[in-house]
GROMACS .gro file of C-alpha atoms in nm:
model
  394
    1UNK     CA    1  -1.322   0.328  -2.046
    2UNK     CA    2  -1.102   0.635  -2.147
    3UNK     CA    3  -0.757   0.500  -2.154
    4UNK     CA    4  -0.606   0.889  -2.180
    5UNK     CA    5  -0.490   1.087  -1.908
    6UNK     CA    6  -0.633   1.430  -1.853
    7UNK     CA    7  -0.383   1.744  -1.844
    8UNK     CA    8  -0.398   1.733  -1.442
    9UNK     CA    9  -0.314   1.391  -1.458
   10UNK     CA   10  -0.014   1.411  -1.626
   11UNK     CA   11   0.117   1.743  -1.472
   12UNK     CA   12   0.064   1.490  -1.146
   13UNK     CA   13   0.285   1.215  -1.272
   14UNK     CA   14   0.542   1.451  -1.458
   15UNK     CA   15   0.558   1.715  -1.127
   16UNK     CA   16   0.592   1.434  -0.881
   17UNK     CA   17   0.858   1.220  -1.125
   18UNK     CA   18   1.125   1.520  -1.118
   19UNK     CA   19   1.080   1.568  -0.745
   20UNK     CA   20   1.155   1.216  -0.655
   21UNK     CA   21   1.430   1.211  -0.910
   22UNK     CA   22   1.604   1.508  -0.763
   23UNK     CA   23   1.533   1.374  -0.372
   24UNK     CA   24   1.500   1.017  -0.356
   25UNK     CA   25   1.793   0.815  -0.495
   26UNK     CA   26   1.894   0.477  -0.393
   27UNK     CA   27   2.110   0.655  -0.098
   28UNK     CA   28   1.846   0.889  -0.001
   29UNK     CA   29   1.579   0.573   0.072
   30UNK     CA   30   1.865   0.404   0.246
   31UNK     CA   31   1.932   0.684   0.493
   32UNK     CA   32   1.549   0.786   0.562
   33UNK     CA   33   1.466   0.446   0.637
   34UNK     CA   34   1.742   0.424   0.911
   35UNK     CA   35   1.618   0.751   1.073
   36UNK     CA   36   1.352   0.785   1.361
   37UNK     CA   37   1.046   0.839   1.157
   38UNK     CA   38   1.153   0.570   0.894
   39UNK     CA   39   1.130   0.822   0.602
   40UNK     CA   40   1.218   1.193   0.523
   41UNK     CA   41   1.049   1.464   0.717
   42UNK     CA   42   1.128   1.732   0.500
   43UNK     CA   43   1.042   1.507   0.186
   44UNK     CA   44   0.639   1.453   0.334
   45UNK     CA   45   0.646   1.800   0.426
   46UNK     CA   46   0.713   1.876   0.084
   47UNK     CA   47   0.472   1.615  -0.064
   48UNK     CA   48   0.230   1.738   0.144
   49UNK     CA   49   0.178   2.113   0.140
   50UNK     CA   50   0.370   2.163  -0.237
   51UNK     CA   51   0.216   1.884  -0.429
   52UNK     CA   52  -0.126   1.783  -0.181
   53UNK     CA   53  -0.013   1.438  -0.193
   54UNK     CA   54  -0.187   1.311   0.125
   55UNK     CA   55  -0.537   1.504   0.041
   56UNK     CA   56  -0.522   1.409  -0.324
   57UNK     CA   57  -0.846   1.189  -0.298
   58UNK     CA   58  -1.035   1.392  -0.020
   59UNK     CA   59  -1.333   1.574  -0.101
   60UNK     CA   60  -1.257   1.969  -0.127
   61UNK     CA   61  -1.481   2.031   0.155
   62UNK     CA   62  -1.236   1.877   0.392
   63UNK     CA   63  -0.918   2.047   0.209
   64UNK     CA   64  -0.862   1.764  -0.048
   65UNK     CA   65  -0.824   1.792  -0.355
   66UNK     CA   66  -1.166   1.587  -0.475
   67UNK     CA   67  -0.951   1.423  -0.721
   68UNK     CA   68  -0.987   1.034  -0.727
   69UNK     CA   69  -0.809   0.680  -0.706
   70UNK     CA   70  -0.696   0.764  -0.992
   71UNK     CA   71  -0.495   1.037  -0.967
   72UNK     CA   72  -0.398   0.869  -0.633
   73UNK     CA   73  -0.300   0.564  -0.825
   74UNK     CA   74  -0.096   0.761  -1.062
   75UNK     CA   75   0.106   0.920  -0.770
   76UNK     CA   76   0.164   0.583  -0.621
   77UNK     CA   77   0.326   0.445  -0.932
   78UNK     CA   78   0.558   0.748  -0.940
   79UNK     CA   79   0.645   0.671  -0.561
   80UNK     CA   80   0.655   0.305  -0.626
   81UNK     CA   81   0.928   0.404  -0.920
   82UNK     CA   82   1.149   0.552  -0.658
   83UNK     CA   83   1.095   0.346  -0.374
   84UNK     CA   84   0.986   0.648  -0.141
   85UNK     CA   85   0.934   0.589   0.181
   86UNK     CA   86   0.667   0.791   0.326
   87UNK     CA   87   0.304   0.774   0.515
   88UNK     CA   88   0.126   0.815   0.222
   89UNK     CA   89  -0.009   0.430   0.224
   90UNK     CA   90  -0.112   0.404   0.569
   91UNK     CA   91  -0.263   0.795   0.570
   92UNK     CA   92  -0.428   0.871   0.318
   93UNK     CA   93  -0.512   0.527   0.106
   94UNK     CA   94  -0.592   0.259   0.474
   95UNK     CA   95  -0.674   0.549   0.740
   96UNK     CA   96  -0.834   0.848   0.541
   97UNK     CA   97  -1.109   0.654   0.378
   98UNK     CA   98  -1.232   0.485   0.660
   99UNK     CA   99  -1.256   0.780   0.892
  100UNK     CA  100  -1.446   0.959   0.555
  101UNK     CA  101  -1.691   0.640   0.567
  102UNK     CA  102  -1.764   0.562   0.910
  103UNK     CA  103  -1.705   0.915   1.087
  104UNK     CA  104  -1.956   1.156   1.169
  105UNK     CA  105  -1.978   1.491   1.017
  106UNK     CA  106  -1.761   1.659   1.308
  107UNK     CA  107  -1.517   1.405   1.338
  108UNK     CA  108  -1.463   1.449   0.989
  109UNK     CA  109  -1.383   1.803   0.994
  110UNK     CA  110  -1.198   1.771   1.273
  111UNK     CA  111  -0.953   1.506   1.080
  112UNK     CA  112  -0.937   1.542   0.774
  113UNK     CA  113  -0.798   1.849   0.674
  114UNK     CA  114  -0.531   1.794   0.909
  115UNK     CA  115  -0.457   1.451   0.697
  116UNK     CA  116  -0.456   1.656   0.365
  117UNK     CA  117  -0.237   1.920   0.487
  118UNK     CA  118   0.036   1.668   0.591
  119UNK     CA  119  -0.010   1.762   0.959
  120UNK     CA  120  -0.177   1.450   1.081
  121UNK     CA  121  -0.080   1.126   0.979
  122UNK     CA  122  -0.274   0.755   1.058
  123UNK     CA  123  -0.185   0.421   1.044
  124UNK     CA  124  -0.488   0.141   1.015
  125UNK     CA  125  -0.455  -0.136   1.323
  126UNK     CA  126  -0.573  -0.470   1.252
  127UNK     CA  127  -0.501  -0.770   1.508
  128UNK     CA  128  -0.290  -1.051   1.368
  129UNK     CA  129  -0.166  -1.120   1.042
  130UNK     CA  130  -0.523  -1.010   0.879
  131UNK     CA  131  -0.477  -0.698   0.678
  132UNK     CA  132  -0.487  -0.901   0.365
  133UNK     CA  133  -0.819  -1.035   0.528
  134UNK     CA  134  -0.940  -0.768   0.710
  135UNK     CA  135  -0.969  -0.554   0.382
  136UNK     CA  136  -1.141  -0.861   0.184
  137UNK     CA  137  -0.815  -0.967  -0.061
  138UNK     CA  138  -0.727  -1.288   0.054
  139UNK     CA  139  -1.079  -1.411   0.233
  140UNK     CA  140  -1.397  -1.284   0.351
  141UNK     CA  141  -1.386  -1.051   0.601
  142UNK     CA  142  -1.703  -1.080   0.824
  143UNK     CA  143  -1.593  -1.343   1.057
  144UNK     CA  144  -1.335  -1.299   1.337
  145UNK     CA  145  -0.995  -1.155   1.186
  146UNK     CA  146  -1.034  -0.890   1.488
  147UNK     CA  147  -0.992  -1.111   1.751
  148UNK     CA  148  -1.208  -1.143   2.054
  149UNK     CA  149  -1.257  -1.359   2.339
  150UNK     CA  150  -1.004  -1.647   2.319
  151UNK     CA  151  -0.905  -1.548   1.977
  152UNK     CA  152  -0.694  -1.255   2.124
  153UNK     CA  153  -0.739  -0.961   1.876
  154UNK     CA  154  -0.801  -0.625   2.072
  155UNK     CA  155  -1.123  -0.619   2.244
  156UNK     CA  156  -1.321  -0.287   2.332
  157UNK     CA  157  -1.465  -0.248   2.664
  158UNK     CA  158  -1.743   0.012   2.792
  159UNK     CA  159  -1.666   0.216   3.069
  160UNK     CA  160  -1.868   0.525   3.270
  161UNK     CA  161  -1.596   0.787   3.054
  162UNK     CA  162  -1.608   0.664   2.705
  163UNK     CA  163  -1.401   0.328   2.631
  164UNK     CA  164  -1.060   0.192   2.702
  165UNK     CA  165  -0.954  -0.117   2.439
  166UNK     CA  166  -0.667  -0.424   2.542
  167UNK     CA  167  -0.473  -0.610   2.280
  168UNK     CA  168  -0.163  -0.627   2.075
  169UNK     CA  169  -0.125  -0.617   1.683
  170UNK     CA  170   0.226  -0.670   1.577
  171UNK     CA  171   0.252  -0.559   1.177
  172UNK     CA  172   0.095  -0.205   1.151
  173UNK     CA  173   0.235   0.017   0.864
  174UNK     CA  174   0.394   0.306   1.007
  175UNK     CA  175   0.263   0.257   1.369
  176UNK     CA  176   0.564   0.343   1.543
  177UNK     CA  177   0.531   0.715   1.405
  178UNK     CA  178   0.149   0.793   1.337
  179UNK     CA  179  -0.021   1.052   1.512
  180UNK     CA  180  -0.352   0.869   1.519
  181UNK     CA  181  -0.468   0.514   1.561
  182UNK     CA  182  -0.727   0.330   1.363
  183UNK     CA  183  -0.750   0.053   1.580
  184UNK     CA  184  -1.016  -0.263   1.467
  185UNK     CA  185  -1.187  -0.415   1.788
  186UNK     CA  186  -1.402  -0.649   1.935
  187UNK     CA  187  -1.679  -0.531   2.122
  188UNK     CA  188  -2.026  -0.700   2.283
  189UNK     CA  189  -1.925  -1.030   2.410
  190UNK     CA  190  -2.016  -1.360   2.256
  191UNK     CA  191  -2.429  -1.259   2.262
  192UNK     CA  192  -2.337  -1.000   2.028
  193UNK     CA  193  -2.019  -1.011   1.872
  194UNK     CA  194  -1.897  -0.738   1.635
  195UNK     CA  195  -1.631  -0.488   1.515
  196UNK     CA  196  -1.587  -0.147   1.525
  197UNK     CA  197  -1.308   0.117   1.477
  198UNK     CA  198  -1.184   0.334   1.756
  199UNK     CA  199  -0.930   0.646   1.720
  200UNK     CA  200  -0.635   0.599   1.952
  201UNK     CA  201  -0.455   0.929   2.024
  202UNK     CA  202  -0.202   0.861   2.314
  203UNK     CA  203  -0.109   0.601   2.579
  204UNK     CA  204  -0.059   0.279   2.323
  205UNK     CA  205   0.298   0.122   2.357
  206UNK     CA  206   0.480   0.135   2.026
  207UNK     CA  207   0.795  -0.089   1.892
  208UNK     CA  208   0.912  -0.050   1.546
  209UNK     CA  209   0.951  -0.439   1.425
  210UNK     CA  210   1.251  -0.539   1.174
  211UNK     CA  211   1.105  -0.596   0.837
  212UNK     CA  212   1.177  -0.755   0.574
  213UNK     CA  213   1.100  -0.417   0.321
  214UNK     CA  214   1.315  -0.142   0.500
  215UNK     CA  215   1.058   0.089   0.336
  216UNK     CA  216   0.752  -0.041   0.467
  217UNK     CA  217   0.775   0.006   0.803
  218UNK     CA  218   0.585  -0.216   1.086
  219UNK     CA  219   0.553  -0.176   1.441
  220UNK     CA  220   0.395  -0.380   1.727
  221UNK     CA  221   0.146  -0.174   1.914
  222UNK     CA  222   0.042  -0.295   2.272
  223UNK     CA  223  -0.287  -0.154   2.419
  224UNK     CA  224  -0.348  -0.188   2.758
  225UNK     CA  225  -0.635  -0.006   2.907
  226UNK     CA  226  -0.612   0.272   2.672
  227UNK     CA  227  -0.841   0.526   2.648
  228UNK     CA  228  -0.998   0.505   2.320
  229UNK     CA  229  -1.280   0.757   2.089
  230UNK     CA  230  -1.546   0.539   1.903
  231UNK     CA  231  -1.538   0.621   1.547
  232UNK     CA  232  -1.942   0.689   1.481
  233UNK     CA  233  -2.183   0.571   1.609
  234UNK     CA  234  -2.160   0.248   1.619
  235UNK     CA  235  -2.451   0.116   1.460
  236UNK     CA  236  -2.553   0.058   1.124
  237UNK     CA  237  -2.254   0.125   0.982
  238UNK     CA  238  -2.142  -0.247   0.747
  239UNK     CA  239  -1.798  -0.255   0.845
  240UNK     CA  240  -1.714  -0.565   0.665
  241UNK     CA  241  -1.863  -0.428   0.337
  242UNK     CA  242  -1.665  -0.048   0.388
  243UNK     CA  243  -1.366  -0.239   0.438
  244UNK     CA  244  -1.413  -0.455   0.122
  245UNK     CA  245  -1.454  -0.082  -0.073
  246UNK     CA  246  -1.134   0.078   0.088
  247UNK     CA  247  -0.978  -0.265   0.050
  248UNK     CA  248  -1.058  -0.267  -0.355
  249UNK     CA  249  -0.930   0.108  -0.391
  250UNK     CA  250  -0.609   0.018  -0.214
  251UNK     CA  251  -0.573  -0.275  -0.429
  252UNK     CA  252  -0.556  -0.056  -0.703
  253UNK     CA  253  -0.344   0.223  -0.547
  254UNK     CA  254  -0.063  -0.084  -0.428
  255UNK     CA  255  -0.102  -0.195  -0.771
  256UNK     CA  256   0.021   0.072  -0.933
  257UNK     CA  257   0.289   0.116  -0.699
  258UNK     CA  258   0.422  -0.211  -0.766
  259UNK     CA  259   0.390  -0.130  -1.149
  260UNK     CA  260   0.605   0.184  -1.112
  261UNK     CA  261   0.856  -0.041  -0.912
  262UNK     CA  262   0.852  -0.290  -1.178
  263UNK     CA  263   0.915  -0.071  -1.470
  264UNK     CA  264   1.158   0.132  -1.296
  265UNK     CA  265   1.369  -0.175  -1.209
  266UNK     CA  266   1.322  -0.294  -1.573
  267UNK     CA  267   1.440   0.048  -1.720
  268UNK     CA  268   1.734   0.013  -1.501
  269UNK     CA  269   1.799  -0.324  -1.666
  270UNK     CA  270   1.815  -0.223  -1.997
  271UNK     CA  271   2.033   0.054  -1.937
  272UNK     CA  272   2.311  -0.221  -1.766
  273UNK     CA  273   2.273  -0.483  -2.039
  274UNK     CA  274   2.392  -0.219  -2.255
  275UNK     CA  275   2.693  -0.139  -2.087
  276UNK     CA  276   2.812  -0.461  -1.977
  277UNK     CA  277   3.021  -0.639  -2.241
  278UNK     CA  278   3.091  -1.030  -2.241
  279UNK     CA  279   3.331  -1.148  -2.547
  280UNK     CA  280   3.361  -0.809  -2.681
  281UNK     CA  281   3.006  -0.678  -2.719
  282UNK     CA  282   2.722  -0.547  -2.462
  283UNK     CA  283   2.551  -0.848  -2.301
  284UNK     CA  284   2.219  -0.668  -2.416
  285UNK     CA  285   2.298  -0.776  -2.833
  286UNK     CA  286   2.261  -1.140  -2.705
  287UNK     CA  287   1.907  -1.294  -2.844
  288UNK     CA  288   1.886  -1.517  -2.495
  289UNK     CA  289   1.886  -1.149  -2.314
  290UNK     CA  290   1.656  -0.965  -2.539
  291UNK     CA  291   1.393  -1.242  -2.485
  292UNK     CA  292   1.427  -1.237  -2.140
  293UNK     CA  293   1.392  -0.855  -2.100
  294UNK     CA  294   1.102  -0.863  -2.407
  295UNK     CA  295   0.915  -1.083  -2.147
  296UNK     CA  296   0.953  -0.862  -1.842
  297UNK     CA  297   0.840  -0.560  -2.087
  298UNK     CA  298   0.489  -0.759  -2.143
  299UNK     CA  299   0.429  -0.838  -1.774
  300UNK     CA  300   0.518  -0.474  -1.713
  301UNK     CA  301   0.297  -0.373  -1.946
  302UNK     CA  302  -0.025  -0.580  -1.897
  303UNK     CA  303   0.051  -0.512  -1.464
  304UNK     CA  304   0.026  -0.154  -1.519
  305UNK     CA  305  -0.337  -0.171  -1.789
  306UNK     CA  306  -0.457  -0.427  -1.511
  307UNK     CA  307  -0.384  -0.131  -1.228
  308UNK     CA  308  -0.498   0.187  -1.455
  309UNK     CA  309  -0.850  -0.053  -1.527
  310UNK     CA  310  -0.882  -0.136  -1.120
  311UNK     CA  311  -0.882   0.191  -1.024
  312UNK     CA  312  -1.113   0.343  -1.289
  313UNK     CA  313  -1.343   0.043  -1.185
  314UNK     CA  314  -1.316   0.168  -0.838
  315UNK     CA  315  -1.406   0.515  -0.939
  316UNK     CA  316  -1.708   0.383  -1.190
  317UNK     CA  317  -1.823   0.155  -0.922
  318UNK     CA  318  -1.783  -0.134  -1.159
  319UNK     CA  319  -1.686  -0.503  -1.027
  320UNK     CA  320  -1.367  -0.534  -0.781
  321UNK     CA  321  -1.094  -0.630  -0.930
  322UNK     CA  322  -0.806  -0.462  -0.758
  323UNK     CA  323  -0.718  -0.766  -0.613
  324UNK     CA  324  -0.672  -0.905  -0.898
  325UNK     CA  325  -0.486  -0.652  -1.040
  326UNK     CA  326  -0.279  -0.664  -0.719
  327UNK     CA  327  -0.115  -0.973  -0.754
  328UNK     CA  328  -0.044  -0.951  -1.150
  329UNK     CA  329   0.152  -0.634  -1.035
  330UNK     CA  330   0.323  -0.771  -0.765
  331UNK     CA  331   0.445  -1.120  -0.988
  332UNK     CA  332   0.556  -0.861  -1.225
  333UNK     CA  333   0.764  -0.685  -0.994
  334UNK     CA  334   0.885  -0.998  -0.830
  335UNK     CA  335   1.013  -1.122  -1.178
  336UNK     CA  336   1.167  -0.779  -1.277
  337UNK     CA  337   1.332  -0.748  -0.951
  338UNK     CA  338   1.500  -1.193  -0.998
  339UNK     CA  339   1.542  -1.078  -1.352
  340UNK     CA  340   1.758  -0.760  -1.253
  341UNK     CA  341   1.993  -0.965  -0.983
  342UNK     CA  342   2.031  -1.246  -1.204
  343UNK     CA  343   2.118  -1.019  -1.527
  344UNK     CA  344   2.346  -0.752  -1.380
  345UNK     CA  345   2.607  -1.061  -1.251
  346UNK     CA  346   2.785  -1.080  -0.961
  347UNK     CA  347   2.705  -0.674  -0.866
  348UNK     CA  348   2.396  -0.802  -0.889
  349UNK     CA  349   2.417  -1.059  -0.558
  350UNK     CA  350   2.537  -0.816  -0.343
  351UNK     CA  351   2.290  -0.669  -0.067
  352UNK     CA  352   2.400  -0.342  -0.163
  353UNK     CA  353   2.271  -0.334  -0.489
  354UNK     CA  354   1.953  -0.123  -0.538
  355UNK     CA  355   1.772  -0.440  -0.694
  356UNK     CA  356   1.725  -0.581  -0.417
  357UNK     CA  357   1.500  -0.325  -0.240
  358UNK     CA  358   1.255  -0.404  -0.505
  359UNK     CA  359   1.317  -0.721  -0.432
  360UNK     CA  360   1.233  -0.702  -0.110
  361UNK     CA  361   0.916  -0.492  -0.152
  362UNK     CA  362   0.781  -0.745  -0.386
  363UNK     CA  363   0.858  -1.024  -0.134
  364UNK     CA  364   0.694  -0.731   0.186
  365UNK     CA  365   0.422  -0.685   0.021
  366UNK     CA  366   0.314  -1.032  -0.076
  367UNK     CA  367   0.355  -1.123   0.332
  368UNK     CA  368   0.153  -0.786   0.379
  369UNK     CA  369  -0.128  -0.822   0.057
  370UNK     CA  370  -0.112  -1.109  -0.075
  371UNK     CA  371   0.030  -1.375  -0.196
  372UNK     CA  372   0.012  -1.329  -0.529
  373UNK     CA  373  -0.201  -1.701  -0.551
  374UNK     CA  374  -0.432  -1.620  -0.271
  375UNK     CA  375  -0.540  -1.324  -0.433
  376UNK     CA  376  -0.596  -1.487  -0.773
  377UNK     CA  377  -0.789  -1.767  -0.575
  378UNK     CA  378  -0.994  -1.562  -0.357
  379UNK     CA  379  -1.086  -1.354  -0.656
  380UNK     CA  380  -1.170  -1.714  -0.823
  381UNK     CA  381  -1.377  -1.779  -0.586
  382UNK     CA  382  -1.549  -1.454  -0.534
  383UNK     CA  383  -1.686  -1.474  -0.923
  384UNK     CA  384  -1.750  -1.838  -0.904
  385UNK     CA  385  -1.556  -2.002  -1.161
  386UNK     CA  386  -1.463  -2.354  -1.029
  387UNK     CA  387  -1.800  -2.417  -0.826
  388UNK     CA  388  -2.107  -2.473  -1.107
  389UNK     CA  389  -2.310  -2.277  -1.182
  390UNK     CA  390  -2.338  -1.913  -1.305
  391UNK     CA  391  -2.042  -1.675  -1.261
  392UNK     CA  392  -2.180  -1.435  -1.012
  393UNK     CA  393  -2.166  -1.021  -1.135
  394UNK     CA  394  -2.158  -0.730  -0.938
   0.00000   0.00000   0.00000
């Protein structure tokens, strides 16, 4: 593995760092999560068709940029720095690689370079609580997580026009404002049970939930008798085993994210210990401090070579371990985020304080991903270490 970055890579990081600095401060995430949309228009527009952000890991022939998770997982990490609140996450890393995967040659140039231009945006809808399981991070993900029959779900049924799908699924990133549905679905009875993905353009009954993570916004969507596309053909196509793939490459992408949260957070820190004075001299001279923020730099650091090795693995089509990756990221922004309210005092408590919307993205997207132990165990479990026997390798 090449640990450097290529030129592109960094112009990527460094281009996208001074944007966000300039247009998405603590007050700027606070007032584009309380609009409509539940993030900036004119900031997506801008990520969009300036810097390619949504079409960053699409393949040139459908307008992307044919760049990789990489460079995708670099972005994140500058996003996840400033807390941005955008579609990026359910567009372009859930949505955009499943429709590449399981659509047809048509339906792919029909969708995707309206994704990479910014133009179209997607959220993924999975029944339930299962995204975690539905994208194989917490559990396998070939038995019923979509629903069907008694277990509720959303359930596809076959009519003389095309198909028309029934269910609810109440956390879906970004529902309330997506122009397309990715909707998971049961289909073929008990006989012949399975799931596949349908596009949802219009008719589904949206409700934007109250989340815990402002940033990350969920909605309930209600489907009732809604006309629905299928998404292929239908057959052949391993769901389960595409969904484990996107599922590993979003690992990685989140990963990051949560790295660039953690370090930003961190960096923050430092800069307050340094300023804050207790018995005439800055809190930050005090041994007990510098330990405590030495520790947060090594989590920091060995979160983010965990994320930068997932998604090369991802690219090199090595062994998963973005889920892995995934939840040492997240503990390390969970502890940088109770590190930063504990050390900047009694500012620190206050909901207003900007440490506590990385607080509450760790805590969003351990309800969303993880947690942080069912990942580790999963991934445990998935090489084989506690049961006998050989670890397994893929």
């Amino acid at each position: 593995m090449d640990a450097t970055f290529t030129a592109e890579q960094d112009e990527i990081r460094r281009t996208l760092r001074e944007l966000l600095l300039k247009r998405c401060g603590p007050e700027e995430v606070r007032a584009a999560v309380r609009t409509a949309a539940g993030y900036d228009p004119g900031l997506w527009e801008t990520l969009a068709q300036q810097l390619g952000l949504p079409g960053l890991a699409l393949p040139e022939a459908y307008g992307g940029a044919g760049c990789t998770a990489t460079e995708l997982a670099l972005a994140a990490e500058e996003m996840g720095r400033a807390l941005a609140p955008s579609p990026l996450l359910a567009t372009a890393v859930l949505s955009a690689p499943l429709v590449l995967a399981l659509g047809s040659g048509s339906r792919c140039a029909e969708l995707l370079p309206r994704i990479a231009s910014g133009e179209l945006t997607a959220a993924l809808v999975v029944p339930g609580a299962g995204l975690t399981t539905a994208l194989g991070l917490t559990g396998g993900n070939r038995g019923d997580w979509a629903g069907g029959g008694r277990a509720g779900g959303v359930q596809a049924r076959r009519t003389d026009g095309g198909w028309r799908l029934y269910g609810q699924a109440d956390q879906v990133l970004d529902g309330h404002s997506a122009d397309l549905l990715l909707v998971a679905a049961h289909t073929g009875g008990f006989a012949r049970s399975r799931t596949l993905f349908f596009l949802v353009r219009e008719g589904a009954t949206r409700v934007r939930q109250t989340s815990l993570d402002e940033t990350r916004s969920q909605s309930r969507i209600q489907l009732r008798d809604v006309e629905a596309e299928l998404l292929g053909d239908g057959e052949g196509a391993d769901i389960g085993a595409v969904l484990a793939r996107v599922g590993d490459s979003a690992a990685a992408v989140l990963a990051a994210e949560a790295v660039g949260g953690a370090d930003r957070v961190l960096e923050r820190t430092v800069q307050y210990v340094k300023q804050r004075e207790q018995f005439g001299r800055a809190i930050g001279s005090f041994q007990a401090v510098k330990h405590r923020l030495a520790d947060l730099y090594v989590q920091v650091q060995g979160a983010r070579s965990a994320a930068y090795y997932a998604a090369w693995a991802t690219v090199e089509g090595r062994e998963r371990v973005g889920g892995l990756a995934l939840a040492q990221a997240l503990q390390a922004l969970r502890t940088c985020a109770s590190e930063a309210v504990q050390l900047h005092g009694g500012i620190g408590f206050t909901w207003e304080h900007e440490a506590h919307l990385y607080f509450k993205r760790a805590a969003g997207d351990e309800l969303l991903f993880g947690p942080v132990h069912r990942l580790r165990a999963y991934a445990a479990e998935e090489a084989r270490l506690f049961g006998g026997g050989e670890v397994a390798v893929r």
